[in-house]
Amino acid sequence: MNIVEIQVSEEYKNERIDKFLSTVNNEWSRTQVQLWIKDGLVKVNDRLIKTNYKCQVDDNIVVEIPEPEALDVVAEEMDLDIYYEDQDVLVVNKPKGMVVHPAPGHMSGTLVNGLMAHCKDLSGINGVLRPGIVHRIDKDTSGLLMVAKNDMAHESLVQQLVDKTVTRRYKALVHGNIQHDHGTINAPIGRDKVDRQSMTVTNVSSKEAVTHFHVIDRFEQYTFVECQLETGRTHQIRVHMKYIGYPLVGDPKYGPKKTLPINGQALHAGILGFEHPRTKEYLEFEAPLPAEFLKVLEQIKNNR
């Protein structure tokens, strides 16, 4: 059984504990957290609590995560693009088209399969299917991910995500010409009631979501932007840019059918920065745009 310890900061004062913990880690659903609380696996200041407990500043929350059901995830040799690695953390540049972690019915060819072959010491906090995975990016989004090689590193990196101190900047190409040079989208994201496979801006069963953006270049029908995540919700940039009327080029789920010739959304997690869990040194990495993204950019630059 894995044990995770979390301290409540000022911004989460009076937040329900089930909502707070599902915010701490996107892999924990609110329903799952409620089950853990009912099973006595969550304590606040060494005391058992109920699901409607309101968090207080400096509360010490301890979550005992039960061992997941054993599933056979096979290590697969892959040519991974490793940007940094030491005894605690690993930073990898994920290519477009690669799924981050296995799921029932899709157990091979994922980043986790490759990581398991590359190194044997990955954090077990997120269970058998997600060893070492602290955060993830969509299958057709390319770019940098941080991976935890032990539980100490995992807890530190997750806490940095909660504290919003991790730098995550993405390059995106969107439909439409954004007139403002800078902007912030602060709109909660939850499951779409009609299409449960999609996310949407909603006040129903949603989580806070904040995206900052600035314009890099403008074209007649498109805008090249950099987006910085303050939170990390599923499909956040894709949903937020659609919400303000500028969906991502190539996005099969949230974008228009008529788009530029690119396979999947034009979105790249290019800059990642965080404090090293052991040394406390700030590390920042940058991965260049992939060739397909660059090719599309060149096409529209030449046509303007």
PDB file of C-alpha atoms in Angstrom:
ATOM      1  CA  MET A   1       0.000   0.000   0.000  1.00  0.00           C
ATOM      2  CA  ASN A   2       1.341   3.412  -1.011  1.00  0.00           C
ATOM      3  CA  ILE A   3       1.040   6.344   1.391  1.00  0.00           C
ATOM      4  CA  VAL A   4       0.784   9.927   0.133  1.00  0.00           C
ATOM      5  CA  GLU A   5       1.019  12.881   2.506  1.00  0.00           C
ATOM      6  CA  ILE A   6      -0.309  16.305   1.492  1.00  0.00           C
ATOM      7  CA  GLN A   7      -0.495  19.637   3.303  1.00  0.00           C
ATOM      8  CA  VAL A   8      -3.358  22.033   2.583  1.00  0.00           C
ATOM      9  CA  SER A   9      -2.403  25.530   1.424  1.00  0.00           C
ATOM     10  CA  GLU A  10      -4.350  28.768   1.930  1.00  0.00           C
ATOM     11  CA  GLU A  11      -6.079  28.680  -1.478  1.00  0.00           C
ATOM     12  CA  TYR A  12      -7.858  25.421  -0.626  1.00  0.00           C
ATOM     13  CA  LYS A  13      -9.268  26.547   2.725  1.00  0.00           C
ATOM     14  CA  ASN A  14     -12.870  25.273   3.200  1.00  0.00           C
ATOM     15  CA  GLU A  15     -12.659  23.069   0.072  1.00  0.00           C
ATOM     16  CA  ARG A  16     -14.386  19.696   0.473  1.00  0.00           C
ATOM     17  CA  ILE A  17     -11.713  17.058   0.981  1.00  0.00           C
ATOM     18  CA  ASP A  18     -12.984  14.803  -1.837  1.00  0.00           C
ATOM     19  CA  LYS A  19     -12.853  17.717  -4.280  1.00  0.00           C
ATOM     20  CA  PHE A  20      -9.437  18.829  -2.979  1.00  0.00           C
ATOM     21  CA  LEU A  21      -7.840  15.389  -3.351  1.00  0.00           C
ATOM     22  CA  SER A  22      -9.247  14.908  -6.856  1.00  0.00           C
ATOM     23  CA  THR A  23      -7.650  18.258  -7.699  1.00  0.00           C
ATOM     24  CA  VAL A  24      -4.310  17.218  -6.219  1.00  0.00           C
ATOM     25  CA  ASN A  25      -3.994  14.344  -8.648  1.00  0.00           C
ATOM     26  CA  ASN A  26      -5.930  14.147 -11.919  1.00  0.00           C
ATOM     27  CA  GLU A  27      -5.674  10.363 -11.779  1.00  0.00           C
ATOM     28  CA  TRP A  28      -7.852  10.315  -8.639  1.00  0.00           C
ATOM     29  CA  SER A  29     -11.536  10.701  -9.426  1.00  0.00           C
ATOM     30  CA  ARG A  30     -13.803  12.256  -6.837  1.00  0.00           C
ATOM     31  CA  THR A  31     -15.752   8.984  -6.642  1.00  0.00           C
ATOM     32  CA  GLN A  32     -12.548   7.020  -5.992  1.00  0.00           C
ATOM     33  CA  VAL A  33     -11.518   9.440  -3.244  1.00  0.00           C
ATOM     34  CA  GLN A  34     -14.953   9.122  -1.609  1.00  0.00           C
ATOM     35  CA  LEU A  35     -14.560   5.332  -1.564  1.00  0.00           C
ATOM     36  CA  TRP A  36     -11.127   5.645   0.049  1.00  0.00           C
ATOM     37  CA  ILE A  37     -12.576   7.945   2.720  1.00  0.00           C
ATOM     38  CA  LYS A  38     -15.434   5.524   3.426  1.00  0.00           C
ATOM     39  CA  ASP A  39     -12.914   2.673   3.675  1.00  0.00           C
ATOM     40  CA  GLY A  40     -10.913   4.610   6.278  1.00  0.00           C
ATOM     41  CA  LEU A  41      -7.925   5.154   3.985  1.00  0.00           C
ATOM     42  CA  VAL A  42      -7.843   8.954   4.383  1.00  0.00           C
ATOM     43  CA  LYS A  43      -6.890  10.712   7.611  1.00  0.00           C
ATOM     44  CA  VAL A  44      -6.664  14.419   8.440  1.00  0.00           C
ATOM     45  CA  ASN A  45      -4.342  15.279  11.318  1.00  0.00           C
ATOM     46  CA  ASP A  46      -4.366  11.563  12.286  1.00  0.00           C
ATOM     47  CA  ARG A  47      -8.185  11.459  12.430  1.00  0.00           C
ATOM     48  CA  LEU A  48     -10.693   9.702  10.177  1.00  0.00           C
ATOM     49  CA  ILE A  49     -13.085  12.112   8.461  1.00  0.00           C
ATOM     50  CA  LYS A  50     -16.215  12.088   6.289  1.00  0.00           C
ATOM     51  CA  THR A  51     -16.434  12.984   2.603  1.00  0.00           C
ATOM     52  CA  ASN A  52     -17.936  16.402   3.370  1.00  0.00           C
ATOM     53  CA  TYR A  53     -15.016  17.472   5.595  1.00  0.00           C
ATOM     54  CA  LYS A  54     -13.867  21.041   4.788  1.00  0.00           C
ATOM     55  CA  CYS A  55     -10.090  21.435   4.509  1.00  0.00           C
ATOM     56  CA  GLN A  56      -8.296  23.914   6.758  1.00  0.00           C
ATOM     57  CA  VAL A  57      -4.947  25.618   6.191  1.00  0.00           C
ATOM     58  CA  ASP A  58      -1.992  23.379   7.192  1.00  0.00           C
ATOM     59  CA  ASP A  59      -4.177  20.283   7.536  1.00  0.00           C
ATOM     60  CA  ASN A  60      -1.971  17.215   7.187  1.00  0.00           C
ATOM     61  CA  ILE A  61      -3.757  14.720   4.944  1.00  0.00           C
ATOM     62  CA  VAL A  62      -2.519  11.133   4.665  1.00  0.00           C
ATOM     63  CA  VAL A  63      -3.929   8.921   1.910  1.00  0.00           C
ATOM     64  CA  GLU A  64      -3.308   5.181   1.921  1.00  0.00           C
ATOM     65  CA  ILE A  65      -3.658   4.027  -1.674  1.00  0.00           C
ATOM     66  CA  PRO A  66      -4.537   0.327  -1.906  1.00  0.00           C
ATOM     67  CA  GLU A  67      -2.483  -1.890  -4.147  1.00  0.00           C
ATOM     68  CA  PRO A  68      -4.008  -2.007  -7.644  1.00  0.00           C
ATOM     69  CA  GLU A  69      -5.116  -5.196  -9.278  1.00  0.00           C
ATOM     70  CA  ALA A  70      -2.085  -6.812 -10.862  1.00  0.00           C
ATOM     71  CA  LEU A  71      -2.048  -6.492 -14.643  1.00  0.00           C
ATOM     72  CA  ASP A  72       0.634  -7.661 -17.018  1.00  0.00           C
ATOM     73  CA  VAL A  73       2.331  -4.596 -18.503  1.00  0.00           C
ATOM     74  CA  VAL A  74       5.155  -5.763 -20.745  1.00  0.00           C
ATOM     75  CA  ALA A  75       8.424  -3.835 -21.008  1.00  0.00           C
ATOM     76  CA  GLU A  76       9.129  -2.948 -24.648  1.00  0.00           C
ATOM     77  CA  GLU A  77      12.410  -1.660 -26.040  1.00  0.00           C
ATOM     78  CA  MET A  78      11.867   1.760 -27.637  1.00  0.00           C
ATOM     79  CA  ASP A  79      14.030   4.593 -28.901  1.00  0.00           C
ATOM     80  CA  LEU A  80      12.957   7.137 -26.269  1.00  0.00           C
ATOM     81  CA  ASP A  81      13.959  10.798 -26.602  1.00  0.00           C
ATOM     82  CA  ILE A  82      15.347  11.336 -23.087  1.00  0.00           C
ATOM     83  CA  TYR A  83      16.173  14.959 -22.195  1.00  0.00           C
ATOM     84  CA  TYR A  84      17.284  14.373 -18.600  1.00  0.00           C
ATOM     85  CA  GLU A  85      17.681  11.471 -16.210  1.00  0.00           C
ATOM     86  CA  ASP A  86      19.104  10.841 -12.747  1.00  0.00           C
ATOM     87  CA  GLN A  87      18.249   8.604  -9.791  1.00  0.00           C
ATOM     88  CA  ASP A  88      14.994  10.473  -9.075  1.00  0.00           C
ATOM     89  CA  VAL A  89      13.479  11.914 -12.230  1.00  0.00           C
ATOM     90  CA  LEU A  90      13.406  11.499 -15.972  1.00  0.00           C
ATOM     91  CA  VAL A  91      12.263  13.985 -18.631  1.00  0.00           C
ATOM     92  CA  VAL A  92      11.175  12.526 -21.958  1.00  0.00           C
ATOM     93  CA  ASN A  93       9.987  14.098 -25.209  1.00  0.00           C
ATOM     94  CA  LYS A  94       6.909  12.104 -26.232  1.00  0.00           C
ATOM     95  CA  PRO A  95       6.218  11.893 -29.974  1.00  0.00           C
ATOM     96  CA  LYS A  96       2.795  12.570 -31.466  1.00  0.00           C
ATOM     97  CA  GLY A  97       0.753   9.394 -31.767  1.00  0.00           C
ATOM     98  CA  MET A  98       2.099   7.688 -28.640  1.00  0.00           C
ATOM     99  CA  VAL A  99      -0.263   6.939 -25.737  1.00  0.00           C
ATOM    100  CA  VAL A 100       1.245   7.711 -22.313  1.00  0.00           C
ATOM    101  CA  HIS A 101       0.055   4.712 -20.307  1.00  0.00           C
ATOM    102  CA  PRO A 102      -1.667   1.373 -20.981  1.00  0.00           C
ATOM    103  CA  ALA A 103      -5.378   0.780 -20.551  1.00  0.00           C
ATOM    104  CA  PRO A 104      -7.408  -2.419 -20.821  1.00  0.00           C
ATOM    105  CA  GLY A 105      -7.525  -3.274 -24.522  1.00  0.00           C
ATOM    106  CA  HIS A 106      -4.491  -1.093 -25.248  1.00  0.00           C
ATOM    107  CA  MET A 107      -1.653  -2.671 -23.326  1.00  0.00           C
ATOM    108  CA  SER A 108       1.339  -2.185 -25.635  1.00  0.00           C
ATOM    109  CA  GLY A 109       3.196   0.524 -27.527  1.00  0.00           C
ATOM    110  CA  THR A 110       2.723   3.134 -24.800  1.00  0.00           C
ATOM    111  CA  LEU A 111       5.298   5.382 -23.184  1.00  0.00           C
ATOM    112  CA  VAL A 112       5.041   3.325 -19.994  1.00  0.00           C
ATOM    113  CA  ASN A 113       5.945   0.149 -21.914  1.00  0.00           C
ATOM    114  CA  GLY A 114       9.068   1.913 -23.166  1.00  0.00           C
ATOM    115  CA  LEU A 115       9.933   3.388 -19.757  1.00  0.00           C
ATOM    116  CA  MET A 116       9.702  -0.033 -18.128  1.00  0.00           C
ATOM    117  CA  ALA A 117      12.320  -1.353 -20.552  1.00  0.00           C
ATOM    118  CA  HIS A 118      14.522   1.727 -20.115  1.00  0.00           C
ATOM    119  CA  CYS A 119      14.601   1.758 -16.313  1.00  0.00           C
ATOM    120  CA  LYS A 120      13.456  -0.676 -13.663  1.00  0.00           C
ATOM    121  CA  ASP A 121      12.965   1.878 -10.879  1.00  0.00           C
ATOM    122  CA  LEU A 122       9.723   3.783 -11.441  1.00  0.00           C
ATOM    123  CA  SER A 123       7.467   5.170  -8.709  1.00  0.00           C
ATOM    124  CA  GLY A 124       4.548   2.869  -7.912  1.00  0.00           C
ATOM    125  CA  ILE A 125       2.227   5.550  -6.535  1.00  0.00           C
ATOM    126  CA  ASN A 126      -0.073   5.610  -9.552  1.00  0.00           C
ATOM    127  CA  GLY A 127      -0.245   1.832  -9.755  1.00  0.00           C
ATOM    128  CA  VAL A 128       0.692  -0.901 -12.185  1.00  0.00           C
ATOM    129  CA  LEU A 129      -0.655   0.802 -15.314  1.00  0.00           C
ATOM    130  CA  ARG A 130       0.918   4.194 -14.611  1.00  0.00           C
ATOM    131  CA  PRO A 131       4.305   3.609 -12.983  1.00  0.00           C
ATOM    132  CA  GLY A 132       6.218   6.873 -12.632  1.00  0.00           C
ATOM    133  CA  ILE A 133       3.565   8.936 -14.405  1.00  0.00           C
ATOM    134  CA  VAL A 134       3.057  12.271 -12.652  1.00  0.00           C
ATOM    135  CA  HIS A 135       1.136  14.042 -15.434  1.00  0.00           C
ATOM    136  CA  ARG A 136       0.272  13.142 -18.992  1.00  0.00           C
ATOM    137  CA  ILE A 137      -0.378  14.649 -22.402  1.00  0.00           C
ATOM    138  CA  ASP A 138      -2.824  13.456 -25.041  1.00  0.00           C
ATOM    139  CA  LYS A 139      -1.903  10.824 -27.617  1.00  0.00           C
ATOM    140  CA  ASP A 140      -1.670  13.318 -30.489  1.00  0.00           C
ATOM    141  CA  THR A 141       0.064  16.031 -28.441  1.00  0.00           C
ATOM    142  CA  SER A 142       3.852  15.911 -28.586  1.00  0.00           C
ATOM    143  CA  GLY A 143       6.295  17.176 -25.996  1.00  0.00           C
ATOM    144  CA  LEU A 144       7.917  16.978 -22.598  1.00  0.00           C
ATOM    145  CA  LEU A 145       6.819  14.902 -19.623  1.00  0.00           C
ATOM    146  CA  MET A 146       8.419  14.471 -16.196  1.00  0.00           C
ATOM    147  CA  VAL A 147       8.542  10.937 -14.813  1.00  0.00           C
ATOM    148  CA  ALA A 148       9.173   9.954 -11.170  1.00  0.00           C
ATOM    149  CA  LYS A 149      11.624   7.121 -10.503  1.00  0.00           C
ATOM    150  CA  ASN A 150      10.720   6.769  -6.831  1.00  0.00           C
ATOM    151  CA  ASP A 151       7.863   7.696  -4.489  1.00  0.00           C
ATOM    152  CA  MET A 152       9.754  10.608  -2.905  1.00  0.00           C
ATOM    153  CA  ALA A 153      10.161  12.234  -6.305  1.00  0.00           C
ATOM    154  CA  HIS A 154       6.561  11.464  -7.234  1.00  0.00           C
ATOM    155  CA  GLU A 155       5.135  13.131  -4.132  1.00  0.00           C
ATOM    156  CA  SER A 156       7.339  16.196  -4.632  1.00  0.00           C
ATOM    157  CA  LEU A 157       6.390  16.637  -8.289  1.00  0.00           C
ATOM    158  CA  VAL A 158       2.666  16.162  -7.597  1.00  0.00           C
ATOM    159  CA  GLN A 159       2.839  18.742  -4.797  1.00  0.00           C
ATOM    160  CA  GLN A 160       4.530  21.179  -7.194  1.00  0.00           C
ATOM    161  CA  LEU A 161       1.650  20.659  -9.630  1.00  0.00           C
ATOM    162  CA  VAL A 162      -0.830  21.356  -6.819  1.00  0.00           C
ATOM    163  CA  ASP A 163       1.128  24.452  -5.801  1.00  0.00           C
ATOM    164  CA  LYS A 164       1.174  25.580  -9.476  1.00  0.00           C
ATOM    165  CA  THR A 165       4.948  26.014  -9.486  1.00  0.00           C
ATOM    166  CA  VAL A 166       5.626  23.714 -12.454  1.00  0.00           C
ATOM    167  CA  THR A 167       6.277  25.557 -15.736  1.00  0.00           C
ATOM    168  CA  ARG A 168       4.300  24.021 -18.609  1.00  0.00           C
ATOM    169  CA  ARG A 169       4.247  25.993 -21.852  1.00  0.00           C
ATOM    170  CA  TYR A 170       2.737  24.701 -25.086  1.00  0.00           C
ATOM    171  CA  LYS A 171       2.890  25.886 -28.681  1.00  0.00           C
ATOM    172  CA  ALA A 172      -0.426  25.693 -30.543  1.00  0.00           C
ATOM    173  CA  LEU A 173      -1.768  26.649 -33.955  1.00  0.00           C
ATOM    174  CA  VAL A 174      -5.426  27.680 -33.866  1.00  0.00           C
ATOM    175  CA  HIS A 175      -8.146  28.590 -36.342  1.00  0.00           C
ATOM    176  CA  GLY A 176      -9.030  32.287 -36.491  1.00  0.00           C
ATOM    177  CA  ASN A 177      -7.122  35.496 -35.952  1.00  0.00           C
ATOM    178  CA  ILE A 178      -6.806  36.388 -32.261  1.00  0.00           C
ATOM    179  CA  GLN A 179      -6.736  40.164 -31.909  1.00  0.00           C
ATOM    180  CA  HIS A 180      -5.481  40.343 -28.321  1.00  0.00           C
ATOM    181  CA  ASP A 181      -1.744  39.801 -27.746  1.00  0.00           C
ATOM    182  CA  HIS A 182      -2.325  38.201 -24.335  1.00  0.00           C
ATOM    183  CA  GLY A 183      -5.210  36.550 -22.536  1.00  0.00           C
ATOM    184  CA  THR A 184      -6.263  34.318 -19.640  1.00  0.00           C
ATOM    185  CA  ILE A 185      -9.040  31.750 -19.848  1.00  0.00           C
ATOM    186  CA  ASN A 186     -10.478  30.939 -16.417  1.00  0.00           C
ATOM    187  CA  ALA A 187     -13.326  28.495 -17.022  1.00  0.00           C
ATOM    188  CA  PRO A 188     -14.066  25.202 -15.172  1.00  0.00           C
ATOM    189  CA  ILE A 189     -13.838  21.963 -17.144  1.00  0.00           C
ATOM    190  CA  GLY A 190     -15.845  18.774 -16.694  1.00  0.00           C
ATOM    191  CA  ARG A 191     -17.252  15.848 -18.668  1.00  0.00           C
ATOM    192  CA  ASP A 192     -19.647  16.621 -21.489  1.00  0.00           C
ATOM    193  CA  LYS A 193     -23.108  15.351 -20.489  1.00  0.00           C
ATOM    194  CA  VAL A 194     -23.902  14.212 -24.037  1.00  0.00           C
ATOM    195  CA  ASP A 195     -20.491  12.872 -25.108  1.00  0.00           C
ATOM    196  CA  ARG A 196     -18.803  11.298 -22.077  1.00  0.00           C
ATOM    197  CA  GLN A 197     -15.545  10.915 -24.012  1.00  0.00           C
ATOM    198  CA  SER A 198     -15.277  14.692 -24.388  1.00  0.00           C
ATOM    199  CA  MET A 199     -14.632  17.516 -21.934  1.00  0.00           C
ATOM    200  CA  THR A 200     -16.360  20.891 -21.922  1.00  0.00           C
ATOM    201  CA  VAL A 201     -16.574  24.156 -20.014  1.00  0.00           C
ATOM    202  CA  THR A 202     -19.294  23.598 -17.410  1.00  0.00           C
ATOM    203  CA  ASN A 203     -20.217  24.354 -13.817  1.00  0.00           C
ATOM    204  CA  VAL A 204     -21.523  20.806 -13.283  1.00  0.00           C
ATOM    205  CA  SER A 205     -19.093  18.341 -11.633  1.00  0.00           C
ATOM    206  CA  SER A 206     -16.186  20.397 -12.948  1.00  0.00           C
ATOM    207  CA  LYS A 207     -12.752  21.466 -11.760  1.00  0.00           C
ATOM    208  CA  GLU A 208     -11.037  24.835 -11.884  1.00  0.00           C
ATOM    209  CA  ALA A 209      -9.099  25.341 -15.113  1.00  0.00           C
ATOM    210  CA  VAL A 210      -6.858  28.297 -15.969  1.00  0.00           C
ATOM    211  CA  THR A 211      -4.898  28.784 -19.206  1.00  0.00           C
ATOM    212  CA  HIS A 212      -2.769  31.825 -20.078  1.00  0.00           C
ATOM    213  CA  PHE A 213      -1.848  32.524 -23.697  1.00  0.00           C
ATOM    214  CA  HIS A 214       0.069  35.006 -25.805  1.00  0.00           C
ATOM    215  CA  VAL A 215       0.239  35.422 -29.573  1.00  0.00           C
ATOM    216  CA  ILE A 216       3.515  34.515 -31.306  1.00  0.00           C
ATOM    217  CA  ASP A 217       2.424  35.168 -34.896  1.00  0.00           C
ATOM    218  CA  ARG A 218      -0.752  35.939 -36.837  1.00  0.00           C
ATOM    219  CA  PHE A 219      -1.855  34.721 -40.250  1.00  0.00           C
ATOM    220  CA  GLU A 220      -4.974  35.534 -42.238  1.00  0.00           C
ATOM    221  CA  GLN A 221      -7.015  32.597 -40.946  1.00  0.00           C
ATOM    222  CA  TYR A 222      -4.794  31.205 -38.179  1.00  0.00           C
ATOM    223  CA  THR A 223      -2.890  32.262 -35.054  1.00  0.00           C
ATOM    224  CA  PHE A 224       0.275  30.727 -33.618  1.00  0.00           C
ATOM    225  CA  VAL A 225       0.156  30.954 -29.810  1.00  0.00           C
ATOM    226  CA  GLU A 226       1.973  29.866 -26.688  1.00  0.00           C
ATOM    227  CA  CYS A 227      -0.244  28.607 -23.868  1.00  0.00           C
ATOM    228  CA  GLN A 228       0.864  28.293 -20.259  1.00  0.00           C
ATOM    229  CA  LEU A 229      -1.020  25.944 -17.961  1.00  0.00           C
ATOM    230  CA  GLU A 230      -1.853  27.029 -14.440  1.00  0.00           C
ATOM    231  CA  THR A 231      -3.932  23.885 -13.920  1.00  0.00           C
ATOM    232  CA  GLY A 232      -3.779  20.566 -15.759  1.00  0.00           C
ATOM    233  CA  ARG A 233      -7.223  19.326 -16.707  1.00  0.00           C
ATOM    234  CA  THR A 234      -7.915  16.701 -19.346  1.00  0.00           C
ATOM    235  CA  HIS A 235      -7.811  18.321 -22.833  1.00  0.00           C
ATOM    236  CA  GLN A 236      -7.522  21.726 -21.118  1.00  0.00           C
ATOM    237  CA  ILE A 237      -5.910  23.782 -23.894  1.00  0.00           C
ATOM    238  CA  ARG A 238      -8.027  22.134 -26.576  1.00  0.00           C
ATOM    239  CA  VAL A 239     -11.263  22.801 -24.669  1.00  0.00           C
ATOM    240  CA  HIS A 240     -10.339  26.341 -23.607  1.00  0.00           C
ATOM    241  CA  MET A 241      -9.274  27.493 -27.066  1.00  0.00           C
ATOM    242  CA  LYS A 242     -12.482  26.091 -28.562  1.00  0.00           C
ATOM    243  CA  TYR A 243     -14.457  27.846 -25.796  1.00  0.00           C
ATOM    244  CA  ILE A 244     -13.132  31.281 -26.790  1.00  0.00           C
ATOM    245  CA  GLY A 245     -13.747  30.576 -30.486  1.00  0.00           C
ATOM    246  CA  TYR A 246     -10.251  29.554 -31.654  1.00  0.00           C
ATOM    247  CA  PRO A 247     -10.122  25.725 -31.854  1.00  0.00           C
ATOM    248  CA  LEU A 248      -6.826  23.975 -32.527  1.00  0.00           C
ATOM    249  CA  VAL A 249      -5.830  23.148 -36.076  1.00  0.00           C
ATOM    250  CA  GLY A 250      -6.206  19.415 -36.728  1.00  0.00           C
ATOM    251  CA  ASP A 251      -8.130  18.681 -33.526  1.00  0.00           C
ATOM    252  CA  PRO A 252     -10.431  15.735 -34.416  1.00  0.00           C
ATOM    253  CA  LYS A 253     -12.565  16.111 -31.280  1.00  0.00           C
ATOM    254  CA  TYR A 254     -12.904  19.858 -30.687  1.00  0.00           C
ATOM    255  CA  GLY A 255     -11.921  21.450 -33.990  1.00  0.00           C
ATOM    256  CA  PRO A 256     -13.648  21.979 -37.358  1.00  0.00           C
ATOM    257  CA  LYS A 257     -13.622  19.222 -39.964  1.00  0.00           C
ATOM    258  CA  LYS A 258     -12.092  21.524 -42.560  1.00  0.00           C
ATOM    259  CA  THR A 259      -8.549  22.132 -41.339  1.00  0.00           C
ATOM    260  CA  LEU A 260      -4.906  22.088 -42.381  1.00  0.00           C
ATOM    261  CA  PRO A 261      -3.146  18.831 -43.417  1.00  0.00           C
ATOM    262  CA  ILE A 262      -1.859  17.696 -40.032  1.00  0.00           C
ATOM    263  CA  ASN A 263      -2.461  14.392 -38.266  1.00  0.00           C
ATOM    264  CA  GLY A 264      -4.109  15.328 -34.956  1.00  0.00           C
ATOM    265  CA  GLN A 265      -4.105  18.616 -33.049  1.00  0.00           C
ATOM    266  CA  ALA A 266      -1.270  21.104 -33.611  1.00  0.00           C
ATOM    267  CA  LEU A 267      -0.178  21.167 -29.968  1.00  0.00           C
ATOM    268  CA  HIS A 268       3.322  20.711 -28.552  1.00  0.00           C
ATOM    269  CA  ALA A 269       4.399  20.712 -24.882  1.00  0.00           C
ATOM    270  CA  GLY A 270       7.636  22.537 -25.616  1.00  0.00           C
ATOM    271  CA  ILE A 271       8.819  23.887 -22.245  1.00  0.00           C
ATOM    272  CA  LEU A 272       8.818  22.075 -18.892  1.00  0.00           C
ATOM    273  CA  GLY A 273      10.348  23.380 -15.673  1.00  0.00           C
ATOM    274  CA  PHE A 274      10.262  22.152 -12.070  1.00  0.00           C
ATOM    275  CA  GLU A 275      12.232  22.025  -8.833  1.00  0.00           C
ATOM    276  CA  HIS A 276      14.322  18.884  -8.506  1.00  0.00           C
ATOM    277  CA  PRO A 277      12.813  16.806  -5.670  1.00  0.00           C
ATOM    278  CA  ARG A 278      16.179  16.089  -4.041  1.00  0.00           C
ATOM    279  CA  THR A 279      18.545  18.965  -4.886  1.00  0.00           C
ATOM    280  CA  LYS A 280      15.813  21.679  -4.970  1.00  0.00           C
ATOM    281  CA  GLU A 281      17.498  23.114  -8.090  1.00  0.00           C
ATOM    282  CA  TYR A 282      15.126  24.566 -10.683  1.00  0.00           C
ATOM    283  CA  LEU A 283      15.414  22.640 -13.963  1.00  0.00           C
ATOM    284  CA  GLU A 284      13.904  23.747 -17.272  1.00  0.00           C
ATOM    285  CA  PHE A 285      13.886  21.964 -20.605  1.00  0.00           C
ATOM    286  CA  GLU A 286      12.788  22.920 -24.109  1.00  0.00           C
ATOM    287  CA  ALA A 287      11.927  20.609 -26.999  1.00  0.00           C
ATOM    288  CA  PRO A 288      11.662  22.024 -30.550  1.00  0.00           C
ATOM    289  CA  LEU A 289       8.507  21.748 -32.620  1.00  0.00           C
ATOM    290  CA  PRO A 290       8.201  18.389 -34.405  1.00  0.00           C
ATOM    291  CA  ALA A 291       8.722  18.289 -38.175  1.00  0.00           C
ATOM    292  CA  GLU A 292       5.036  17.926 -39.086  1.00  0.00           C
ATOM    293  CA  PHE A 293       4.095  21.001 -37.025  1.00  0.00           C
ATOM    294  CA  LEU A 294       6.943  23.012 -38.585  1.00  0.00           C
ATOM    295  CA  LYS A 295       5.883  21.974 -42.081  1.00  0.00           C
ATOM    296  CA  VAL A 296       2.321  23.253 -41.560  1.00  0.00           C
ATOM    297  CA  LEU A 297       3.648  26.530 -40.117  1.00  0.00           C
ATOM    298  CA  GLU A 298       5.902  27.007 -43.142  1.00  0.00           C
ATOM    299  CA  GLN A 299       2.978  26.362 -45.510  1.00  0.00           C
ATOM    300  CA  ILE A 300       0.795  29.071 -44.033  1.00  0.00           C
ATOM    301  CA  LYS A 301       3.742  31.495 -43.743  1.00  0.00           C
ATOM    302  CA  ASN A 302       4.469  31.061 -47.442  1.00  0.00           C
ATOM    303  CA  ASN A 303       0.816  31.620 -48.348  1.00  0.00           C
ATOM    304  CA  ARG A 304       0.333  34.921 -46.529  1.00  0.00           C
TER     305      ARG A 304
END
